[in-house]
Amino acid sequence: MSDLTIALDAMGGDFGPPITIPASLEMLAENPQLRLIVCGDKYQITPLLKNKPYNLTQRLEVIHCSQVVAMGDKPSAALRTKADSSMRKILDLVKEGTASACVSAGNTGALLTMAFYVLKMLPGIKRPALVTAIPNADGHKTFILDLGANVECDEHILHQFALMGSVVSEKNKLDNPRIGLLNVGEEEIKGSDKVKKAAQLIRQDKSLNYIGYVEGNDIFSGKTDVVVCDGFVGNVALKSCEGLALAVVKSIKTLARENWRSRIFAAIALPMFKKLYKQMNPDHYNGASLLGLRGIVIKSHGNASKDAFKYAIKEAMNEIRHQVPEKIGNRIETALTDRS
Amino acid sequence: MSDLTIALDAMGGDFGPPITIPASLEMLAENPQLRLIVCGDKYQITPLLKNKPYNLTQRLEVIHCSQVVAMGDKPSAALRTKADSSMRKILDLVKEGTASACVSAGNTGALLTMAFYVLKMLPGIKRPALVTAIPNADGHKTFILDLGANVECDEHILHQFALMGSVVSEKNKLDNPRIGLLNVGEEEIKGSDKVKKAAQLIRQDKSLNYIGYVEGNDIFSGKTDVVVCDGFVGNVALKSCEGLALAVVKSIKTLARENWRSRIFAAIALPMFKKLYKQMNPDHYNGASLLGLRGIVIKSHGNASKDAFKYAIKEAMNEIRHQVPEKIGNRIETALTDRS
């Protein structure tokens, strides 16, 4: 049985303790085995714990940190100058084994850099990857990686992303998840050299259920369980979709000013579309994981609501229960042994 | 005054003559100076011209072609074996100066390969680019290139895309169009080496109004007039958006089965969303141009409706009037002279 102790960066994100503390208390109430170590400014945190039930607060430890990594901080500067930040502390707690996982809604670049430095890579892993799950048209989830941890990846890194994606989608009770490699067409002759070489490596790996090339639209089509791409492409794809969704919301609002029919449409459509948008939008679909490290790191979206932050904690519990880093380590070891 | 003679591939696309011929006749009716050379199977084309007004048909010449490039044909095979295809013929007509531009809704890869072979590049241009205009949230258009003509581009190619994008967006009556370089973040330190080097070249080019890095969401935000990226990234970004839009349509349909409120919503939302989708969807927004060649080549979407095919012909007229290839040639010449 894994130890369900999770370290939380209480200060990360746009709202900090007013969102992270109520989310923590609700998660403790819903999960009797959960323990939380909340890191951050105790002067902001402790007032929010006042008069809360003892059966919750006894499973919530506060560790005071004098520093906060700001959203605008440069990753290298944060690493160098913010050793007593809440973001750094949660990673140290995972490193020393006090916590089994950590969650932050803070600065993504700083979190990546610090996690890489503090936790180190699993043996054999070349680069970490940021992965998220996107609900697709079939009502299932598609995992996409990398989302921006690595802008430049060679074919070996892409192959490792396929292995890591396979493990992480198995945690969603998927047997033998389908792996698709993102390309500009489905024909074997298409694509960059790097993608063609990666296709060869992934196809040769018998531990993977490789279905071939997929295209941008397949992120949402339900055709594949995992979409593998470099961080440049993954980041642009998801941000483009976010841009489209926002533009549609804006168009509906403009339409609303046209005539009474479109006003009625907008009044009904806008809240429903916003709901759909939240369901679909990768950025709002909370809980991206940083894979390939010797520990579990979950990145919550910066403007996550209480429910979204709870979802990120659930993801951390999910990864602890499914021993994601251990499984990734085993898969990589097997792949390296098979090759040699 | 430029000669408004345009060669059309009557056979291209999912529907062929039943779409392309009515579109041609309507364009002739609306534009008294327009002349069309329609290439394809005369046995399918001429019956559609029967009993049509002489003032239209006298400006429409039919050239019979015994071959058709199919949607599934490999580009290299089409080039080698289909010398008497309608797609090849329209390019030959532009090459020999009989037509000022050509339009096809056929196989994109084959059109690119044939156009490259028949028309050749403008002096100094390294690679052609496929560009389209996307209506953005501000009600203006954003031009994005490349969309998949080149999966691998170095910084010099990206710089040329910036120059070509600037010329093509000037045809939309834009002075000094804003050029953005697509990246994973707006900070100067982010991105791949290739993108950083391209940023340097574009910034140094005083003929360009470079605004810096833009992100995926800016394709729709109205922040920039031109988005420059390699063909791999551009293709994935647009296809991802198409996938999202389709998934939303599917979600609305599913919602419609839930209860009476959502049924009403769906009944109103679906047609309006489909309309929005057509406006937004880059693939349906018709008339992508192939830039950098010694002639004007417009690619219409394969499943274009009559109106969409008319739009593609309009785009061809637009590029003839604005002498796009000549202007691109001049800009590249100036850029090369400045550098030496």
XYZ file of C-alpha atoms in Angstrom:
680
model
C 0.000 0.000 0.000
C 1.506 3.333 -1.028
C 1.708 6.174 1.440
C -0.841 8.825 0.461
C 1.094 11.845 1.669
C 1.127 14.727 -0.808
C 3.035 18.010 -0.591
C 1.157 21.070 -1.843
C 2.470 24.424 -2.977
C -0.157 26.568 -1.244
C 1.120 29.787 -2.855
C 1.148 28.797 -6.532
C -1.360 30.009 -9.083
C -3.326 33.214 -9.416
C -5.185 32.884 -6.116
C -2.957 31.019 -3.623
C -4.233 29.940 -0.175
C -7.889 31.103 -0.595
C -8.179 28.404 -3.306
C -5.588 25.815 -2.280
C -6.564 25.552 1.415
C -10.325 24.997 0.971
C -9.499 22.477 -1.796
C -7.116 20.684 0.594
C -9.704 20.479 3.388
C -12.340 19.061 1.051
C -9.931 16.457 -0.283
C -9.051 15.424 3.287
C -12.758 15.077 4.121
C -13.341 12.923 1.019
C -10.230 10.735 1.431
C -9.627 9.415 4.963
C -6.211 7.967 4.039
C -4.902 11.197 2.550
C -2.312 13.320 4.376
C -1.258 16.739 3.118
C 1.840 18.814 3.767
C 0.956 22.374 2.873
C 3.920 24.624 2.109
C 3.764 28.401 2.048
C 3.263 31.561 4.070
C 1.856 30.410 7.423
C 0.376 33.862 8.072
C -1.879 33.414 5.069
C -2.529 29.704 5.594
C -3.282 29.227 9.295
C -6.207 31.712 9.503
C -7.936 29.591 6.831
C -7.616 26.493 9.052
C -9.193 28.110 12.111
C -12.222 26.255 13.536
C -11.932 23.466 10.979
C -12.684 19.896 12.153
C -9.784 18.254 13.982
C -10.138 15.017 11.970
C -9.117 17.092 8.939
C -6.522 19.456 10.339
C -4.677 16.608 12.131
C -3.867 15.233 8.654
C -2.719 18.614 7.375
C 0.754 19.816 8.271
C 1.848 23.374 7.480
C 5.482 24.087 6.621
C 6.295 27.770 6.553
C 8.275 29.065 3.570
C 9.556 32.624 3.423
C 9.629 32.862 -0.386
C 7.195 32.554 -3.281
C 8.056 31.854 -6.926
C 6.187 34.502 -8.912
C 4.499 33.783 -12.259
C 6.964 36.102 -13.993
C 10.153 34.700 -12.396
C 12.747 33.316 -14.779
C 13.194 29.574 -14.161
C 16.975 29.776 -13.723
C 16.664 32.733 -11.335
C 13.968 30.965 -9.307
C 16.230 27.930 -8.975
C 19.194 30.055 -7.916
C 17.567 32.513 -5.543
C 14.425 30.879 -4.134
C 15.628 27.956 -2.080
C 13.086 28.724 0.650
C 10.094 28.968 -1.676
C 6.991 26.791 -1.329
C 7.637 25.390 -4.819
C 11.141 24.289 -3.932
C 10.004 22.870 -0.579
C 7.398 20.474 -2.029
C 10.062 19.058 -4.370
C 12.529 18.638 -1.478
C 9.834 16.742 0.472
C 9.347 14.323 -2.430
C 13.102 13.974 -2.855
C 13.682 13.043 0.805
C 10.709 10.644 0.789
C 8.549 12.576 3.244
C 5.868 13.038 0.566
C 4.900 10.594 -2.223
C 3.912 13.313 -4.685
C 3.626 17.075 -4.990
C 1.242 19.542 -6.633
C 1.799 23.142 -7.684
C -0.283 25.647 -9.641
C 2.739 27.946 -9.989
C 5.060 29.046 -12.798
C 5.427 26.050 -15.161
C 8.955 26.828 -16.336
C 10.254 27.255 -12.793
C 8.541 24.049 -11.670
C 10.126 22.122 -14.560
C 13.577 23.517 -13.888
C 13.441 22.977 -10.126
C 11.929 19.475 -10.440
C 14.632 18.490 -12.925
C 17.321 19.806 -10.568
C 15.933 18.455 -7.278
C 14.450 15.090 -8.265
C 16.689 14.130 -11.209
C 15.677 11.873 -14.088
C 14.878 8.173 -13.810
C 17.828 6.030 -14.991
C 17.886 5.871 -18.789
C 15.382 8.688 -19.316
C 16.743 11.406 -21.560
C 14.228 14.202 -20.988
C 11.133 14.748 -18.848
C 7.770 15.352 -20.537
C 4.689 17.308 -19.611
C 1.543 15.301 -20.331
C -2.159 16.003 -19.994
C -5.355 14.103 -20.735
C -7.919 15.637 -23.033
C -11.517 14.408 -23.135
C -12.216 13.390 -26.709
C -15.329 13.079 -28.811
C -15.834 9.458 -27.748
C -16.075 10.441 -24.097
C -12.687 8.870 -23.387
C -9.393 10.581 -22.777
C -6.455 11.180 -25.073
C -3.065 11.734 -23.441
C -0.776 14.135 -25.271
C 2.925 14.632 -24.646
C 5.134 16.611 -24.691
C 3.346 19.910 -24.067
C 6.379 22.146 -23.875
C 8.980 20.709 -21.503
C 11.278 20.066 -24.500
C 11.170 22.159 -27.650
C 13.725 19.981 -29.398
C 13.474 16.195 -29.312
C 15.251 13.530 -31.336
C 13.718 10.170 -32.266
C 14.976 8.467 -29.097
C 13.297 11.065 -26.900
C 10.053 10.652 -28.886
C 10.264 6.879 -28.376
C 10.626 7.414 -24.619
C 7.609 9.737 -24.704
C 5.654 6.869 -26.288
C 6.696 4.551 -23.431
C 5.865 7.121 -20.759
C 2.544 7.940 -22.426
C 1.677 4.274 -22.527
C 2.305 3.905 -18.765
C 0.390 7.031 -17.853
C -2.637 6.072 -19.922
C -2.657 2.608 -18.319
C -3.388 4.334 -15.025
C -6.770 5.161 -16.559
C -7.551 1.440 -16.630
C -6.599 1.124 -20.273
C -5.039 -2.140 -21.350
C -2.663 -1.946 -24.229
C -3.253 1.746 -25.015
C -3.026 2.820 -28.650
C -0.010 5.016 -29.397
C -0.145 7.506 -32.276
C 2.748 9.599 -33.540
C 1.729 13.127 -34.535
C 2.490 13.949 -38.149
C 1.255 16.056 -41.071
C -0.377 13.092 -42.793
C -1.077 9.430 -42.243
C 0.922 8.102 -45.184
C 4.258 6.528 -44.362
C 6.117 8.802 -46.791
C 5.057 12.012 -45.052
C 6.685 13.936 -42.263
C 10.064 15.125 -41.062
C 13.088 12.834 -40.860
C 12.913 12.947 -37.086
C 9.314 11.728 -37.059
C 10.049 8.990 -39.596
C 12.961 7.726 -37.500
C 10.822 7.849 -34.341
C 8.126 5.816 -36.131
C 10.690 3.091 -36.822
C 11.803 2.931 -33.183
C 8.262 2.909 -31.817
C 7.087 0.277 -34.319
C 9.998 -2.016 -33.400
C 9.175 -1.783 -29.670
C 6.929 -4.794 -29.082
C 5.818 -3.470 -25.676
C 3.919 -0.690 -27.445
C 0.605 -0.862 -29.301
C 1.648 1.532 -32.078
C -1.140 2.459 -34.489
C 0.929 4.688 -36.805
C 0.785 8.356 -37.662
C -2.077 10.509 -36.453
C -2.940 14.097 -37.396
C -3.793 17.184 -35.367
C -7.525 16.481 -35.448
C -6.952 13.059 -33.838
C -6.132 14.764 -30.526
C -9.913 15.006 -30.217
C -11.181 12.186 -32.458
C -10.823 9.237 -30.082
C -8.756 7.305 -32.638
C -5.752 7.030 -30.323
C -5.166 6.905 -26.549
C -1.772 8.616 -26.665
C -0.489 11.333 -29.012
C 3.299 11.634 -29.123
C 4.960 14.841 -30.346
C 7.763 17.226 -29.451
C 7.067 19.996 -26.957
C 7.045 22.754 -29.568
C 4.321 21.104 -31.632
C 2.281 19.966 -28.606
C 2.357 23.409 -27.038
C 1.329 25.195 -30.248
C -1.449 22.680 -30.961
C -3.075 23.072 -27.571
C -2.687 26.847 -27.438
C -4.186 27.142 -30.938
C -7.231 25.215 -29.749
C -7.504 27.489 -26.744
C -7.370 30.474 -29.097
C -10.096 29.033 -31.316
C -12.345 28.337 -28.337
C -11.908 31.890 -27.024
C -12.590 33.319 -30.484
C -15.843 31.327 -30.675
C -16.943 32.659 -27.286
C -16.179 36.180 -28.532
C -18.120 35.552 -31.768
C -21.165 34.364 -29.818
C -20.997 37.537 -27.725
C -20.812 39.666 -30.892
C -23.702 37.719 -32.399
C -25.706 38.505 -29.263
C -25.807 42.162 -30.231
C -27.233 41.525 -33.708
C -30.957 40.803 -33.300
C -33.455 39.201 -30.908
C -32.995 35.691 -32.308
C -29.266 35.746 -31.936
C -29.689 37.371 -28.504
C -31.741 34.392 -27.367
C -29.189 32.038 -28.914
C -26.338 33.777 -27.154
C -28.118 33.781 -23.805
C -28.493 29.999 -24.016
C -25.345 29.198 -25.909
C -22.788 31.177 -23.982
C -23.007 29.411 -20.595
C -23.283 26.016 -22.298
C -20.414 26.726 -24.616
C -18.289 27.933 -21.713
C -19.056 24.652 -19.960
C -18.053 22.726 -23.077
C -14.954 24.890 -23.419
C -13.891 24.070 -19.871
C -14.416 20.385 -20.569
C -12.439 20.527 -23.793
C -9.808 23.129 -23.051
C -6.562 21.385 -22.233
C -5.397 24.294 -20.163
C -8.442 24.114 -17.952
C -8.484 20.363 -17.870
C -6.481 20.262 -14.742
C -3.547 18.165 -13.707
C -0.710 17.929 -16.168
C 1.970 15.485 -15.005
C 5.678 15.870 -15.315
C 6.944 12.429 -16.336
C 10.375 10.833 -16.314
C 11.490 12.117 -12.904
C 12.254 10.171 -9.717
C 9.026 11.346 -8.136
C 5.495 12.509 -8.946
C 5.001 16.153 -9.854
C 1.577 17.461 -10.855
C 1.178 20.879 -12.440
C -2.217 22.455 -11.845
C -3.339 25.301 -14.090
C -2.512 28.750 -12.727
C -6.067 30.032 -12.661
C -7.514 26.766 -11.400
C -10.659 26.961 -9.304
C -11.067 25.048 -6.043
C -12.554 22.079 -7.902
C -9.774 22.121 -10.479
C -7.120 22.175 -7.775
C -8.894 19.250 -6.085
C -8.737 17.442 -9.405
C -4.968 17.987 -9.530
C -4.623 16.457 -6.017
C -6.720 13.494 -7.207
C -4.340 13.058 -10.127
C -1.443 12.946 -7.674
C -3.245 10.240 -5.643
C -3.924 8.364 -8.852
C -0.255 8.412 -9.836
C 0.844 7.303 -6.353
C -1.580 4.351 -6.444
C -0.440 3.356 -9.912
C 3.244 3.832 -9.078
C 3.769 5.742 -12.300
C 7.489 6.590 -11.831
C 8.361 2.961 -10.887
C 6.472 1.630 -13.907
C 8.130 4.129 -16.235
C 11.506 3.131 -14.798
C 10.790 -0.558 -15.464
C 9.560 0.052 -18.993
C 12.622 2.119 -19.881
C 14.931 -0.470 -18.374
C 13.291 -3.226 -20.437
C 13.493 -1.119 -23.591
C 17.182 -0.409 -23.002
C 17.927 -4.095 -22.248
C 16.048 -5.251 -25.379
C 18.082 -2.903 -27.506
C 21.447 -3.979 -26.127
C -4.079 46.355 -66.309
C -3.490 42.672 -65.651
C -5.128 40.058 -67.810
C -7.896 38.373 -65.809
C -7.640 34.943 -67.430
C -7.699 32.086 -64.930
C -7.203 28.374 -65.602
C -9.442 26.077 -63.553
C -9.025 22.411 -62.753
C -12.647 21.358 -63.282
C -12.025 17.822 -62.018
C -10.382 18.521 -58.646
C -12.086 18.087 -55.318
C -14.753 15.708 -54.087
C -17.426 16.829 -56.544
C -15.728 17.964 -59.773
C -17.712 19.627 -62.609
C -21.132 19.747 -60.843
C -19.519 22.205 -58.395
C -16.761 23.829 -60.430
C -18.826 24.629 -63.566
C -21.771 26.385 -61.849
C -19.231 28.299 -59.732
C -17.406 29.323 -62.931
C -20.568 30.565 -64.630
C -21.576 32.642 -61.629
C -18.117 34.192 -61.408
C -18.278 35.089 -65.122
C -21.679 36.703 -64.597
C -20.390 38.751 -61.666
C -17.072 39.775 -63.284
C -17.373 41.030 -66.893
C -13.581 41.207 -67.344
C -12.982 37.634 -66.203
C -12.070 34.870 -68.661
C -11.855 31.237 -67.632
C -10.070 28.276 -69.206
C -11.712 25.178 -67.793
C -9.596 22.009 -67.982
C -10.990 18.518 -67.621
C -13.204 15.838 -69.100
C -15.234 17.594 -71.836
C -17.921 14.889 -71.690
C -18.675 15.884 -68.119
C -18.159 19.611 -68.612
C -19.982 20.531 -71.849
C -23.437 19.199 -70.830
C -23.303 21.608 -67.873
C -22.751 24.534 -70.260
C -25.764 23.740 -72.444
C -28.295 26.582 -72.845
C -26.204 28.925 -70.740
C -26.103 32.616 -71.793
C -23.666 33.308 -74.635
C -22.171 36.331 -72.844
C -20.902 33.872 -70.242
C -19.924 30.860 -72.340
C -17.991 33.009 -74.825
C -15.615 33.861 -71.991
C -15.268 30.207 -70.967
C -12.950 27.979 -72.953
C -12.897 24.212 -72.364
C -9.656 22.271 -72.793
C -10.154 18.532 -72.767
C -7.805 16.468 -70.571
C -7.835 12.684 -70.650
C -6.498 12.216 -67.099
C -7.498 13.150 -63.558
C -5.223 13.311 -60.512
C -7.039 11.345 -57.815
C -7.093 12.388 -54.142
C -5.096 9.266 -53.240
C -2.419 9.612 -55.945
C 1.146 9.880 -54.721
C 2.581 13.288 -55.720
C 5.651 11.844 -57.444
C 3.541 9.303 -59.371
C 1.070 11.993 -60.431
C 3.945 14.114 -61.731
C 5.448 11.206 -63.642
C 2.363 9.577 -65.106
C -0.331 12.244 -65.414
C 0.986 14.695 -67.975
C -2.464 15.000 -69.581
C -4.322 15.630 -66.329
C -6.439 18.744 -65.705
C -4.177 19.641 -62.774
C -1.056 19.553 -64.913
C -2.750 21.478 -67.728
C -3.711 24.495 -65.604
C -0.094 24.807 -64.459
C 1.172 24.539 -68.041
C -1.223 27.339 -69.042
C 0.192 29.609 -66.324
C 3.743 28.648 -67.272
C 3.265 29.545 -70.959
C 1.480 32.795 -70.048
C -1.931 31.846 -71.461
C -3.471 32.175 -67.987
C -2.504 34.618 -65.218
C -3.421 32.264 -62.398
C -4.823 28.796 -61.749
C -7.162 27.191 -59.219
C -7.515 23.556 -58.184
C -9.473 21.765 -55.451
C -7.485 18.576 -56.033
C -4.826 16.589 -54.144
C -2.671 19.153 -52.285
C 0.563 17.161 -52.370
C 0.300 16.542 -56.105
C -0.515 20.191 -56.771
C 2.523 21.305 -54.755
C 4.840 18.863 -56.510
C 3.576 19.650 -60.006
C 3.545 23.416 -59.417
C 7.104 23.281 -58.106
C 8.193 21.283 -61.170
C 6.267 23.214 -63.837
C 6.436 26.812 -62.607
C 9.759 26.796 -60.701
C 10.657 29.076 -57.821
C 11.097 32.841 -58.046
C 14.808 33.791 -58.109
C 16.258 33.687 -54.587
C 13.294 31.830 -53.028
C 14.368 28.693 -51.230
C 11.018 26.952 -50.711
C 7.369 27.616 -51.594
C 4.828 28.090 -48.796
C 1.150 27.362 -48.453
C -0.676 30.253 -46.803
C -4.257 30.878 -45.793
C -6.149 33.681 -44.094
C -8.126 32.969 -40.950
C -10.812 35.339 -39.680
C -9.826 36.312 -36.167
C -11.723 37.500 -33.126
C -11.296 41.145 -34.183
C -13.121 40.526 -37.459
C -9.876 40.908 -39.408
C -7.784 38.221 -40.998
C -4.608 36.544 -39.844
C -2.402 34.979 -42.506
C -0.578 31.844 -41.466
C 2.272 30.162 -43.308
C 3.540 27.549 -43.910
C 0.656 25.078 -43.651
C 2.501 21.977 -44.743
C 4.416 22.585 -47.968
C 7.680 22.224 -46.003
C 7.967 20.106 -42.882
C 11.548 21.187 -42.284
C 12.583 24.825 -42.533
C 15.744 26.600 -41.423
C 15.863 30.215 -40.241
C 16.435 31.582 -43.758
C 13.318 29.851 -45.048
C 11.315 31.221 -42.097
C 12.617 34.715 -42.884
C 11.437 34.324 -46.494
C 8.042 33.161 -45.211
C 7.856 36.413 -43.223
C 8.552 38.408 -46.404
C 6.016 36.441 -48.444
C 3.422 36.683 -45.668
C 3.935 40.426 -45.521
C 3.298 40.790 -49.278
C 0.244 38.567 -49.264
C -1.354 40.350 -46.328
C -0.766 43.696 -48.030
C -3.159 42.531 -50.747
C -5.857 42.815 -48.069
C -5.251 46.559 -47.978
C -3.038 46.315 -44.931
C -0.175 48.792 -44.666
C 2.848 47.627 -42.801
C 1.352 44.302 -41.631
C 2.445 42.994 -38.233
C 4.610 39.876 -38.453
C 4.656 37.398 -35.541
C 6.913 34.371 -35.245
C 5.171 31.346 -33.732
C 6.832 30.093 -30.560
C 6.050 28.357 -27.267
C 6.241 31.568 -25.265
C 6.698 35.276 -25.770
C 9.909 35.668 -23.802
C 13.094 36.070 -25.836
C 14.773 33.137 -24.056
C 12.135 30.600 -25.125
C 11.927 28.398 -28.173
C 14.063 26.249 -30.411
C 17.408 27.396 -31.798
C 15.898 27.587 -35.264
C 13.154 29.930 -34.119
C 15.621 32.107 -32.177
C 17.853 32.445 -35.234
C 14.842 33.249 -37.433
C 13.796 35.939 -34.956
C 17.201 37.601 -35.372
C 16.968 37.598 -39.160
C 13.395 38.904 -39.206
C 14.140 41.607 -36.628
C 17.127 42.835 -38.655
C 15.044 43.128 -41.840
C 13.884 46.746 -41.805
C 11.284 46.095 -44.522
C 9.288 44.019 -42.009
C 7.115 45.193 -39.124
C 8.187 42.424 -36.753
C 6.267 42.336 -33.459
C 8.140 39.399 -31.878
C 7.062 35.946 -30.789
C 3.401 34.977 -30.792
C 1.780 31.830 -29.384
C -0.740 29.344 -30.765
C -3.733 31.260 -29.442
C -2.625 34.379 -31.363
C -3.640 32.718 -34.648
C -7.141 33.782 -33.597
C -6.518 36.703 -31.241
C -6.025 39.504 -33.748
C -2.677 40.460 -32.207
C -0.769 39.868 -35.447
C -1.517 40.020 -39.186
C 0.908 37.262 -40.169
C 1.927 34.133 -38.241
C 5.185 32.561 -39.444
C 5.968 28.901 -38.676
C 7.295 25.766 -40.328
C 4.873 23.549 -42.244
C 4.820 20.821 -39.614
C 3.719 23.151 -36.841
C 1.275 25.096 -39.026
C -0.373 21.941 -40.292
C -0.756 20.413 -36.824
C -2.066 23.676 -35.343
C -4.814 24.057 -37.925
C -5.810 20.389 -37.942
C -5.996 20.411 -34.132
C -8.403 23.330 -34.302
C -10.474 21.476 -36.875
C -10.560 18.477 -34.527
C -11.673 20.613 -31.595
C -14.432 22.232 -33.644
C -15.730 18.842 -34.793
C -15.602 17.494 -31.227
C -17.680 20.467 -30.056
C -20.275 19.813 -32.756
C -20.403 16.178 -31.614
C -20.750 17.226 -27.959
C -23.664 19.506 -28.805
C -25.344 16.611 -30.609
C -24.840 14.343 -27.575
C -26.151 17.056 -25.292
C -29.271 17.204 -27.463
C -30.267 13.748 -26.282
C -30.083 14.651 -22.580
C -33.194 16.663 -21.688
C -35.640 19.172 -23.169
C -33.528 22.223 -22.261
C -30.438 20.877 -23.913
C -32.560 19.722 -26.875
C -33.725 23.286 -27.426
C -30.163 24.510 -27.015
C -28.884 21.997 -29.525
C -31.599 22.805 -32.056
C -30.577 26.466 -31.986
C -26.893 26.033 -31.346
C -26.029 23.421 -33.914
C -26.775 25.360 -37.112
C -25.266 28.510 -35.647
C -22.190 26.717 -34.432
C -21.773 25.028 -37.782
C -21.914 28.461 -39.385
C -19.313 29.747 -36.941
C -17.232 26.622 -37.554
C -17.247 27.258 -41.291
C -16.192 30.840 -40.695
C -13.419 29.821 -38.340
C -12.277 26.528 -39.790
C -9.105 27.111 -41.761
C -9.768 24.110 -43.936
C -13.155 25.413 -44.955
C -11.980 28.951 -45.237
C -11.299 28.622 -48.851
C -8.401 29.666 -51.001
C -4.961 28.788 -49.734
C -2.218 30.260 -51.926
C 1.000 28.626 -52.913
C 3.617 31.376 -52.616
C 7.144 31.702 -53.943
C 6.484 30.348 -57.452
C 6.704 32.101 -60.826
C 2.923 32.191 -61.085
C -0.262 32.236 -59.029
C -1.602 28.919 -57.756
C -4.681 28.780 -55.528
C -5.624 25.611 -53.672
C -9.325 25.290 -52.944
C -10.459 22.880 -50.249
C -11.379 19.430 -51.581
C -14.935 19.416 -50.297
C -15.552 23.045 -51.186
C -19.114 24.057 -52.007
C -19.963 26.192 -55.047
C -19.624 29.368 -52.980
C -16.306 28.231 -51.553
C -14.953 27.456 -55.028
C -16.113 30.905 -56.168
C -14.197 32.339 -53.238
C -11.051 30.556 -54.428
C -11.455 32.086 -57.916
C -11.889 35.499 -56.258
C -8.638 34.922 -54.404
C -6.927 34.218 -57.728
C -8.315 37.498 -59.177
C -7.152 39.283 -56.051
C -3.602 37.957 -56.417
C -3.499 38.838 -60.133
C -4.595 42.413 -59.393
C -2.049 42.760 -56.611
C 0.725 41.135 -58.656
C 1.685 38.969 -55.719
C 4.476 36.952 -57.394
C 6.114 40.105 -58.815
C 5.978 41.813 -55.423
C 7.416 38.779 -53.658
C 10.205 38.662 -56.243
C 11.043 42.327 -55.611
C 11.006 41.975 -51.853
C 13.289 38.930 -51.939
C 15.659 40.676 -54.329
C 15.864 43.693 -52.022
C 16.447 41.446 -48.999
C 19.227 39.575 -50.780
C 20.859 42.828 -51.979
C 20.712 44.342 -48.481
C 22.439 41.320 -47.038
C 25.275 41.256 -49.558
